[in-house]
XYZ file of C-alpha atoms in Angstrom:
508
model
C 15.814 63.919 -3.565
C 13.230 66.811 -3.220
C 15.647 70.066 -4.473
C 15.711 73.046 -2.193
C 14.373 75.563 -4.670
C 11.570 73.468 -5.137
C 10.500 73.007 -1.073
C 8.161 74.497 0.118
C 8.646 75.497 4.078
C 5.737 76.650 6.874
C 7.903 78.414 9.117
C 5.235 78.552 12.460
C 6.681 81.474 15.143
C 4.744 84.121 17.318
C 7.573 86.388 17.739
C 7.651 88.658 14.537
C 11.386 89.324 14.583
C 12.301 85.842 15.171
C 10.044 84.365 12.370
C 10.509 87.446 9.932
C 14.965 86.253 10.288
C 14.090 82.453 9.722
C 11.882 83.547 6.647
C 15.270 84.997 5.318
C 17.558 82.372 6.197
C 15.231 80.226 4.219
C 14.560 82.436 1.003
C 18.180 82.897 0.563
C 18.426 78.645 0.593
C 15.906 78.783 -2.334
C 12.930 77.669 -0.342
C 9.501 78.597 -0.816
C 8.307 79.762 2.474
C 4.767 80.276 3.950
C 4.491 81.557 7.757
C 1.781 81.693 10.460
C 2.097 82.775 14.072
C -0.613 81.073 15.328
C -0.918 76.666 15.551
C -4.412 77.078 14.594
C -3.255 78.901 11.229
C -0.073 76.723 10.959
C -3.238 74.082 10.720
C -5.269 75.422 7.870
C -1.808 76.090 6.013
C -0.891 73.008 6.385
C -3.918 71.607 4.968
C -4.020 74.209 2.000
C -0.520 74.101 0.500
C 1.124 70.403 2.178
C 4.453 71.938 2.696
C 7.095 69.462 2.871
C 8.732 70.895 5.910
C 6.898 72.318 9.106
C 9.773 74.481 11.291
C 7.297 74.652 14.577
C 8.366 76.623 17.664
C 6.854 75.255 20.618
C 5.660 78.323 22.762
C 2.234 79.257 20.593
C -0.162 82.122 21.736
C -3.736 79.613 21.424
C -1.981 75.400 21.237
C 1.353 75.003 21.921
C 3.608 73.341 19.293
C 3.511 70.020 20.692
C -0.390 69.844 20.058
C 0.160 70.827 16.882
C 2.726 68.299 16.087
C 0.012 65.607 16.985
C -2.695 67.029 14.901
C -0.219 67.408 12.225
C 0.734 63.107 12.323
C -2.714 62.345 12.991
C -4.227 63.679 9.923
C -3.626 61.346 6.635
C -3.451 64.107 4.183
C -0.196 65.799 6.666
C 1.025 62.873 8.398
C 3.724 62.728 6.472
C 5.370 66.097 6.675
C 8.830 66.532 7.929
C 8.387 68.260 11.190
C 11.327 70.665 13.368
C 10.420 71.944 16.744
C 12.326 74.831 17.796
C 12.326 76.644 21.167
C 14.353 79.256 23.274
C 12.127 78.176 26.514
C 11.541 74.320 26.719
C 15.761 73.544 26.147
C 15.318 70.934 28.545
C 16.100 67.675 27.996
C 12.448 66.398 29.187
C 11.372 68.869 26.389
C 12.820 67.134 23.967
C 12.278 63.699 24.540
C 8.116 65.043 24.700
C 8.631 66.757 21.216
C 10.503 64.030 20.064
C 7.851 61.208 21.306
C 4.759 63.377 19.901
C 6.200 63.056 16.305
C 8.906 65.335 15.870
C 11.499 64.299 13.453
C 14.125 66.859 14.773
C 14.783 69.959 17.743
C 17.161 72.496 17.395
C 17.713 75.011 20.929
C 17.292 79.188 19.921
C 19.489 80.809 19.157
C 20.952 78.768 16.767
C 23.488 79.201 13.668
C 21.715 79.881 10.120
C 23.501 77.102 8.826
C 22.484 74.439 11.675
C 18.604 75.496 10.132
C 19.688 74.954 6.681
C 21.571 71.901 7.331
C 18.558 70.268 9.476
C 16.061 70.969 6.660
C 18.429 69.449 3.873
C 18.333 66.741 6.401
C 14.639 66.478 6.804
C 13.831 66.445 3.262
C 16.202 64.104 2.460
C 14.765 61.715 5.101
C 10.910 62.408 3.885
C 12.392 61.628 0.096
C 13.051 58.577 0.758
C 10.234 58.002 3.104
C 7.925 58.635 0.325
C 9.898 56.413 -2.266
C 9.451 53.867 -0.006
C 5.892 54.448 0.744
C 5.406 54.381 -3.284
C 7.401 51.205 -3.303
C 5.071 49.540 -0.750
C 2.573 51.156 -3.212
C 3.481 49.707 -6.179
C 4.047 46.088 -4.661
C 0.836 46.293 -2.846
C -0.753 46.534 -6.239
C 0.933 44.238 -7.914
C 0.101 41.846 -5.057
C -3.592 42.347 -5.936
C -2.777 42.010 -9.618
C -0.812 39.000 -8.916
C -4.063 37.175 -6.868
C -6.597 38.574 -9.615
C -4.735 36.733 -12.408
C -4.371 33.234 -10.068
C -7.829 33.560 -9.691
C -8.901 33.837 -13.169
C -6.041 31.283 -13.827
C -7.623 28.949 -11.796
C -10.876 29.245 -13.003
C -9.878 29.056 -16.305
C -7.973 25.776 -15.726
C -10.288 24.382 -13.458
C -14.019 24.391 -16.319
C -11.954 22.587 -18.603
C -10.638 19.698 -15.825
C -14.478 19.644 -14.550
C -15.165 18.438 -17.915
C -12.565 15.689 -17.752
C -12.803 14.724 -13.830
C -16.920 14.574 -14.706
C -16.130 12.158 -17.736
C -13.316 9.736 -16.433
C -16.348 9.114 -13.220
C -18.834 8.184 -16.300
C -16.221 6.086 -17.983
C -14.948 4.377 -14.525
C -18.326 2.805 -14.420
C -18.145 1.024 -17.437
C -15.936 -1.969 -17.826
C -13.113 -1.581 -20.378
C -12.786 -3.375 -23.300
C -9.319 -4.553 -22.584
C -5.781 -3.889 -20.613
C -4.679 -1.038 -22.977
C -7.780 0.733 -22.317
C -8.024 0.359 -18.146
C -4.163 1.554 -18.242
C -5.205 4.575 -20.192
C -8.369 5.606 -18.467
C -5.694 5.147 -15.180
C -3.005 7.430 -16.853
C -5.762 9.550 -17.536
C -7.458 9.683 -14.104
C -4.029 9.684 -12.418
C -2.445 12.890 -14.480
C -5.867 14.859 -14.119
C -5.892 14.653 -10.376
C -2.663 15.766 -10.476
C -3.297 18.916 -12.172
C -6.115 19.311 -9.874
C -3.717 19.172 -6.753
C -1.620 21.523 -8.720
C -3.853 24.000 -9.244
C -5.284 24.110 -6.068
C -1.566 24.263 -4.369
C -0.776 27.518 -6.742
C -4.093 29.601 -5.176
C -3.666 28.189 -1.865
C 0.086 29.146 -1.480
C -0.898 32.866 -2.344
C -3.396 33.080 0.493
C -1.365 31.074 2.855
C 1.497 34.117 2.076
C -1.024 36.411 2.732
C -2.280 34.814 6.116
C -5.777 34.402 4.405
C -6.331 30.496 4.533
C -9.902 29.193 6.348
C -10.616 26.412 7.749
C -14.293 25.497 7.841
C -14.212 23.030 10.775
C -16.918 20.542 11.852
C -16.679 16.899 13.606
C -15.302 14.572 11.857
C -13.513 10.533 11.867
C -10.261 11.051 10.479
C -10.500 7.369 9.074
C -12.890 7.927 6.018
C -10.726 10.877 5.027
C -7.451 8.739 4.985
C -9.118 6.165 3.435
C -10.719 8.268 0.506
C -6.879 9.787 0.237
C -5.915 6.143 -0.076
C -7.628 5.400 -3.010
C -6.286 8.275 -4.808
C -3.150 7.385 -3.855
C -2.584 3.482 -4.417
C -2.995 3.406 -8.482
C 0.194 6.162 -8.188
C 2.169 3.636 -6.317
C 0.778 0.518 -8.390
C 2.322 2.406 -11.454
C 5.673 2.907 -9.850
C 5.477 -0.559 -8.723
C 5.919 0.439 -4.791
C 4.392 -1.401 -2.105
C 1.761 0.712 -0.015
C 1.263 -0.690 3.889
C -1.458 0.623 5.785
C -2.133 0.258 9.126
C -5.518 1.924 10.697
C -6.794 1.315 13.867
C -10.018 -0.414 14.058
C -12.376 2.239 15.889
C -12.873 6.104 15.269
C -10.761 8.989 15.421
C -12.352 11.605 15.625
C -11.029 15.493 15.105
C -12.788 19.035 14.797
C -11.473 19.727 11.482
C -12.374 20.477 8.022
C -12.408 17.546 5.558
C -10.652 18.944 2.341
C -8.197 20.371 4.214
C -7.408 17.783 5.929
C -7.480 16.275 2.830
C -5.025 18.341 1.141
C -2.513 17.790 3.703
C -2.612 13.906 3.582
C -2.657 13.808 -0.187
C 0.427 15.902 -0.533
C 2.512 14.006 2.107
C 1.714 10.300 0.215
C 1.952 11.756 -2.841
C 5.277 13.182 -2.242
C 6.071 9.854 -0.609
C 5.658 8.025 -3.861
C 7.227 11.044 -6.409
C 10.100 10.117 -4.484
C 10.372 6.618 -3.870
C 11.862 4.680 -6.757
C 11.907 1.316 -5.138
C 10.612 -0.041 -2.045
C 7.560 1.013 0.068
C 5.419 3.613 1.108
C 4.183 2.986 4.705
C 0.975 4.851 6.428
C 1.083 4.389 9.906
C -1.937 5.614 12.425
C -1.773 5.492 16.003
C -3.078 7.484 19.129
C -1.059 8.900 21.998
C -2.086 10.261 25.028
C -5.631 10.396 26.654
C -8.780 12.408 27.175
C -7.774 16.091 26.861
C -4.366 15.254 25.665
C -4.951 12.668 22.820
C -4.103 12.960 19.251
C -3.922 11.045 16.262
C -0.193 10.231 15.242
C -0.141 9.874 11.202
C 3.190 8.524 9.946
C 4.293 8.714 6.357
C 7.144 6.925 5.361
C 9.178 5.593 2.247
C 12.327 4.103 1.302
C 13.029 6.904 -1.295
C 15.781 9.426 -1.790
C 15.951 10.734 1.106
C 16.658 14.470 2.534
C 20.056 15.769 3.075
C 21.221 17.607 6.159
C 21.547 20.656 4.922
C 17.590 20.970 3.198
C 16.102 19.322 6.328
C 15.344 22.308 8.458
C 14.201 24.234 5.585
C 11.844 21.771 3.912
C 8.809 23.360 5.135
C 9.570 26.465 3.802
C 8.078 27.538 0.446
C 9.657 26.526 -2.580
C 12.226 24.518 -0.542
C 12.728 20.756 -2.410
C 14.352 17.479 -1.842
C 15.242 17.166 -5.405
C 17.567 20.374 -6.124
C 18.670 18.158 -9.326
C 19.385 20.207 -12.992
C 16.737 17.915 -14.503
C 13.912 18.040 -11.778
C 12.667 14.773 -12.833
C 10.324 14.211 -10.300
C 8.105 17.859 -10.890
C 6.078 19.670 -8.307
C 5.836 23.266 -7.688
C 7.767 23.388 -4.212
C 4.754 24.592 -2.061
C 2.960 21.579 -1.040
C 4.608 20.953 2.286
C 4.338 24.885 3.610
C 0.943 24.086 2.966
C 0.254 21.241 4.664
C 2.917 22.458 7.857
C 0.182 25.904 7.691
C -2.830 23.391 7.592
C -1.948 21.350 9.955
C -0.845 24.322 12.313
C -4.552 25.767 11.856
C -5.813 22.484 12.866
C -3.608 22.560 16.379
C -1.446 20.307 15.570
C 1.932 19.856 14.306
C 4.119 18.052 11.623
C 7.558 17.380 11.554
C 10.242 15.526 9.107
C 12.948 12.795 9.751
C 15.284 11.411 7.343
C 18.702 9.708 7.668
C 19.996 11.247 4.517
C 20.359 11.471 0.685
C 18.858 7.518 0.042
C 17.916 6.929 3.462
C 14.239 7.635 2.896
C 11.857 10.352 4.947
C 9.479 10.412 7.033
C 6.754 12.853 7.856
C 4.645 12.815 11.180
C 1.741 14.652 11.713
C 0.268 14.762 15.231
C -3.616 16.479 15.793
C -5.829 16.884 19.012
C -8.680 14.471 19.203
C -11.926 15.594 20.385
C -14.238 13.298 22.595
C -17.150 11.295 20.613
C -19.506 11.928 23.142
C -23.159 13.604 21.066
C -21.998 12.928 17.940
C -24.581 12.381 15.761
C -25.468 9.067 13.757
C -26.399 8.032 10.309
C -30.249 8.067 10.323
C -31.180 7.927 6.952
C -32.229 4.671 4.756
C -29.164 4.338 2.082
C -31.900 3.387 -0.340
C -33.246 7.258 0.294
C -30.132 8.444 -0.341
C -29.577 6.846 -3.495
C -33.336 7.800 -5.077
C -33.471 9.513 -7.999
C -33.888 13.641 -7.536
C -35.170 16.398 -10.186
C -32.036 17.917 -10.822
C -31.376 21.600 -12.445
C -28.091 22.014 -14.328
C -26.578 25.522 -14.487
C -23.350 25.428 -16.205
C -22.188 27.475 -19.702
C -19.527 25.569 -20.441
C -20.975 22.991 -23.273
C -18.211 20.139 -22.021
C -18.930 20.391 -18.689
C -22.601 20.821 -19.234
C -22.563 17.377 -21.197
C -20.744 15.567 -18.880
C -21.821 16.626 -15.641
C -25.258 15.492 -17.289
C -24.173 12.375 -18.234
C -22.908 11.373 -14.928
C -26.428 12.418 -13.296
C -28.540 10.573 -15.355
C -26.140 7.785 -15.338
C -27.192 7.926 -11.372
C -30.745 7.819 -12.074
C -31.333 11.249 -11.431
C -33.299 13.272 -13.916
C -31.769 16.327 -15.215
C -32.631 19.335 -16.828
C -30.026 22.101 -18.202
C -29.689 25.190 -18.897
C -26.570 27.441 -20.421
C -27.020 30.524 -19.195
C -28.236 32.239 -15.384
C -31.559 33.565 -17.700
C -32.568 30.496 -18.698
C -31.868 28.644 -15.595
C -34.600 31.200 -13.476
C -37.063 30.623 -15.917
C -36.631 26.597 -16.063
C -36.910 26.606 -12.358
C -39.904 28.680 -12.091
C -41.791 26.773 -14.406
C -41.214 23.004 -12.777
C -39.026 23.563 -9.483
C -36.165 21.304 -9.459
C -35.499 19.564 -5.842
C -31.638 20.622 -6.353
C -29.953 23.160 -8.729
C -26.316 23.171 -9.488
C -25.015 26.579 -10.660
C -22.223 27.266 -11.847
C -20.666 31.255 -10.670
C -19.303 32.615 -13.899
C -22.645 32.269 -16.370
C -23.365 34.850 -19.038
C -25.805 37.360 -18.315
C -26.597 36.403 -14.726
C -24.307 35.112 -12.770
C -24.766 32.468 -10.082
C -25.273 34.814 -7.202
C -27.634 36.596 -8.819
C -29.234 33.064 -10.034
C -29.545 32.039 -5.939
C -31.074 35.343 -4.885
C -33.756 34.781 -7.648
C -34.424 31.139 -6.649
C -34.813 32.076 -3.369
C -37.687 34.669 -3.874
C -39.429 33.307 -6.537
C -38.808 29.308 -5.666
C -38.580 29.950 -2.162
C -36.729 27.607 0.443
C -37.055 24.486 -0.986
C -34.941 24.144 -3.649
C -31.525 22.874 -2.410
C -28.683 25.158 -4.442
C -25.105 23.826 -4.621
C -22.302 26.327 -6.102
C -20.235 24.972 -8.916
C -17.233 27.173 -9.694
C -13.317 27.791 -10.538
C -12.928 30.308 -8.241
C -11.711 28.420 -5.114
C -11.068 31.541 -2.584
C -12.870 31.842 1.032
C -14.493 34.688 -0.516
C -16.571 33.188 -2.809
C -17.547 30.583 -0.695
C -18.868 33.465 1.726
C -20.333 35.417 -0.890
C -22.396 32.018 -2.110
C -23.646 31.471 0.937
C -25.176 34.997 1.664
C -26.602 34.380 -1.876
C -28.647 31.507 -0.530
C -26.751 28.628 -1.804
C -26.595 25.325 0.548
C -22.988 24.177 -0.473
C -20.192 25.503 -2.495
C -18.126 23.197 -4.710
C -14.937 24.125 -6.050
C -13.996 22.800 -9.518
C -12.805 20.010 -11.179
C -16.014 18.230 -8.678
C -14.942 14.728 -8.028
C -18.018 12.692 -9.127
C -17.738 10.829 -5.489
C -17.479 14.346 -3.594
C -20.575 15.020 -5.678
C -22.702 11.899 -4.553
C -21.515 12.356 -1.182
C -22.956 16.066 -1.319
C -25.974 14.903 -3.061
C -27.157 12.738 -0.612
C -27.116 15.092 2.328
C -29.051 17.476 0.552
């Protein structure tokens, strides 16, 4: 608490006797005291010293206290000084309530007792104390908030370079036959474990934005069947290896959504993959359907197993983050405890909604996620030859990270494309000036010049047609934003699957 020979007071009164007796009162208490008759001077002392508390009278010869009071909460550097009104003319009640509502923390009626003052001010200053311990507190956390998201994001693109390298290199190996069984089950182990991280990572940066209300959506027209499907093949070798039966049921036309892909993604990834962590025997079912019609329709996406289940007590909370069906000592089954408040926040974004079911502990769950359907009327269709979308391109690799660089050039070349590399932003510019690549992957974080700086180069000395995808481990809407005023076309966040990477190839 702020001791009361250490305060300092600005005792604000026109009447010279009345002032010159609360000046006293005040001294005696142990209070340093400054005075002013006027509310313009109570102002400029205000500024100049920052006394802790302002004892106002209301009736001023130029602006009357209230004004002042207003100027005084309105002004950062005095906002937050303890302020007392005091009056012998406006005792109303009406009075009160205005000094009150303008941003007075107390009134006291003249005349009053010297030890009413003295007790008020004690008051006030004990109330601005802990005001201001709690504004440092919001301070402190505030900061250690943004220390918090720097270190996920350098976490994350720390972890992510090194599972580029490994994603990039199980897509070169998948295209090779294996020698034998031992070998397919490892390259499977291998493939299945790294996407895993992957999800991991991604769950840990998007669960700090998601806290922080800072999750985008970059939304276009879509068919929700290719996404499922493409989540489907991630997702059956993790129920071969638990031995679980997966039954799918699509419907046979379109279903088409304004959404973003990898969000989408994301939130169908986490719900069959949670299907199958928990599910020891049995099945996994994914069940698509559409209810309703024109304006109203939406896609109906039901995940079900014949798992463990979710007990009474954990089922209205399951969305919430770090809430899990497995509260076991041993946690056998992993997982971080944020995936579903991301997918209920993703899927909320989207317009929709998703909701769980389960009977009980061994009764199995199931998770439905219901989102508006848009009408396929315009949409545009495929007119490119397949055959142009598969021709080789002059490719320019950016990338400083010598296992990534290697493998990311393997895969290329294994695609027919020719490739030339570069490890730093330096040597990039000056390979693409000489013999202009058709595309240039650059990684963000290079040596020297980073990728941003690489784009804006490109683009004046190049000009427009180079295509320029971002490669990089820092995953945040930001960055993406940032690339794009930089002049790249797309922004990938790492580990790149090598499909996502053909897919993106061929647009361009």
């Amino acid at each position: 608490m702020v001791e009361s020979r250490l305060a300092t007071v600005l005792n604000v009164n026109d009447d010279d006797a009345n002032r010159y007796l609360v000046n006293r009162l005040l001294s005696l208490a142990g209070y340093n005291v400054l005075e002013a008759a006027t509310g313009m001077s109570a102002l400029l002392l205000a500024q100049q010293h920052r006394p802790d508390v302002v004892i106002l009278d209301v009736k001023l010869p130029d602006i009357s206290g209230y004004e002042v009071c207003e100027r005084l909460r309105a002004d950062p550097n005095t906002s937050a000084m303890a302020v007392l009104h005091t009056s012998a003319t406006f005792v109303t009640s009406d009075k009160k309530v205005r000094g009150l509502d303008g941003g007075a923390d107390a009134y006291l009626t003249q005349p009053f007792e010297g030890a009413e003052l003295i007790a008020t001010v004690k008051s006030l200053l004990r109330l601005r104390h802990a005001e201001q311990v709690a504004r440092n507190r919001a301070n402190e956390l505030a900061a250690m908030d943004r220390r918090k998201d720097e270190f996920l994001a350098m976490l994350g693109h720390e972890l992510r370079n090194p599972l580029a390298a490994i994603m990039t290199s199980i897509g070169i190996l998948q295209r090779r036959p294996a020698t034998d069984d031992k070998e397919a089950r490892m390259r499977g182990i291998i493939q299945r474990q790294t996407n895993h991280l992957a999800r991991l990572v991604d769950d840990l940066l998007d669960v700090s934005r998601i806290t922080r209300d800072k999750v985008e959506l970059r939304p276009g027209r879509l068919d929700l069947m290719p996404v499922l499907r493409h989540v489907l093949q991630v997702t059956q070798p993790l129920a071969d290896a638990r031995g679980l039966a997966l039954d799918v049921t699509l419907p046979a036309g379109s279903m088409w959504l304004d959404a973003d892909a990898t969000r989408l993604e994301q939130v169908f990834t986490n719900l069959l993959d949670n299907a199958v962590k928990y599910t020891d025997q049995g099945r996994v079912t994914l069940h698509v359907a559409q209810e309703g019609v024109d304006g109203s329709a939406r896609a109906v996406v039901r995940v079900k197993d014949t798992g463990i289940g979710i007990p009474r007590d954990v089922l209205p909370h399951i969305f919430e983050l770090f809430a899990q069906a497995d509260t076991s000592l041993e946690r056998s089954r992993g997982g971080l405890g944020i995936g579903l408040t991301l997918v209920r926040k993703l899927v909320q974004l989207h317009g929709g909604e998703v909701t769980a079911h389960s009977g009980g502990p061994g009764l199995g769950s199931e998770f439905v996620v219901k989102l508006p359907l848009v009408d396929a009327v315009g949409l545009p269709h495929a007119a490119r030859n397949a055959a142009d979308l598969r021709r080789g391109r002059r490719i320019l690799l950016v990338e400083d990270n010598v296992d990534a660089r290697q493998a990311m050039r393997d895969l290329l070349e294994l695609w027919g494309h020719q490739v030339a590399v570069a490890p730093d932003g330096l040597q990039g510019v000056a390979l693409a000036v000489s013999n202009p690549p058709e595309l240039a992957l650059v990684d963000i974080g290079l040596p020297g010049l980073d990728g941003y700086r690489v784009a804006e180069t490109l683009r004046h000395r190049v000009g427009n047609g180079i295509r320029l995808v971002a490669m990089t481990g820092y995953g945040g809407p930001e960055g993406r934003d940032q690339a794009m005023r930089a002049g790249f076309d797309r922004h990938l966040v790492k580990p790149v699957k090598p499909d996502e990477l053909d897919r993106i190839l061929s647009e361009l």
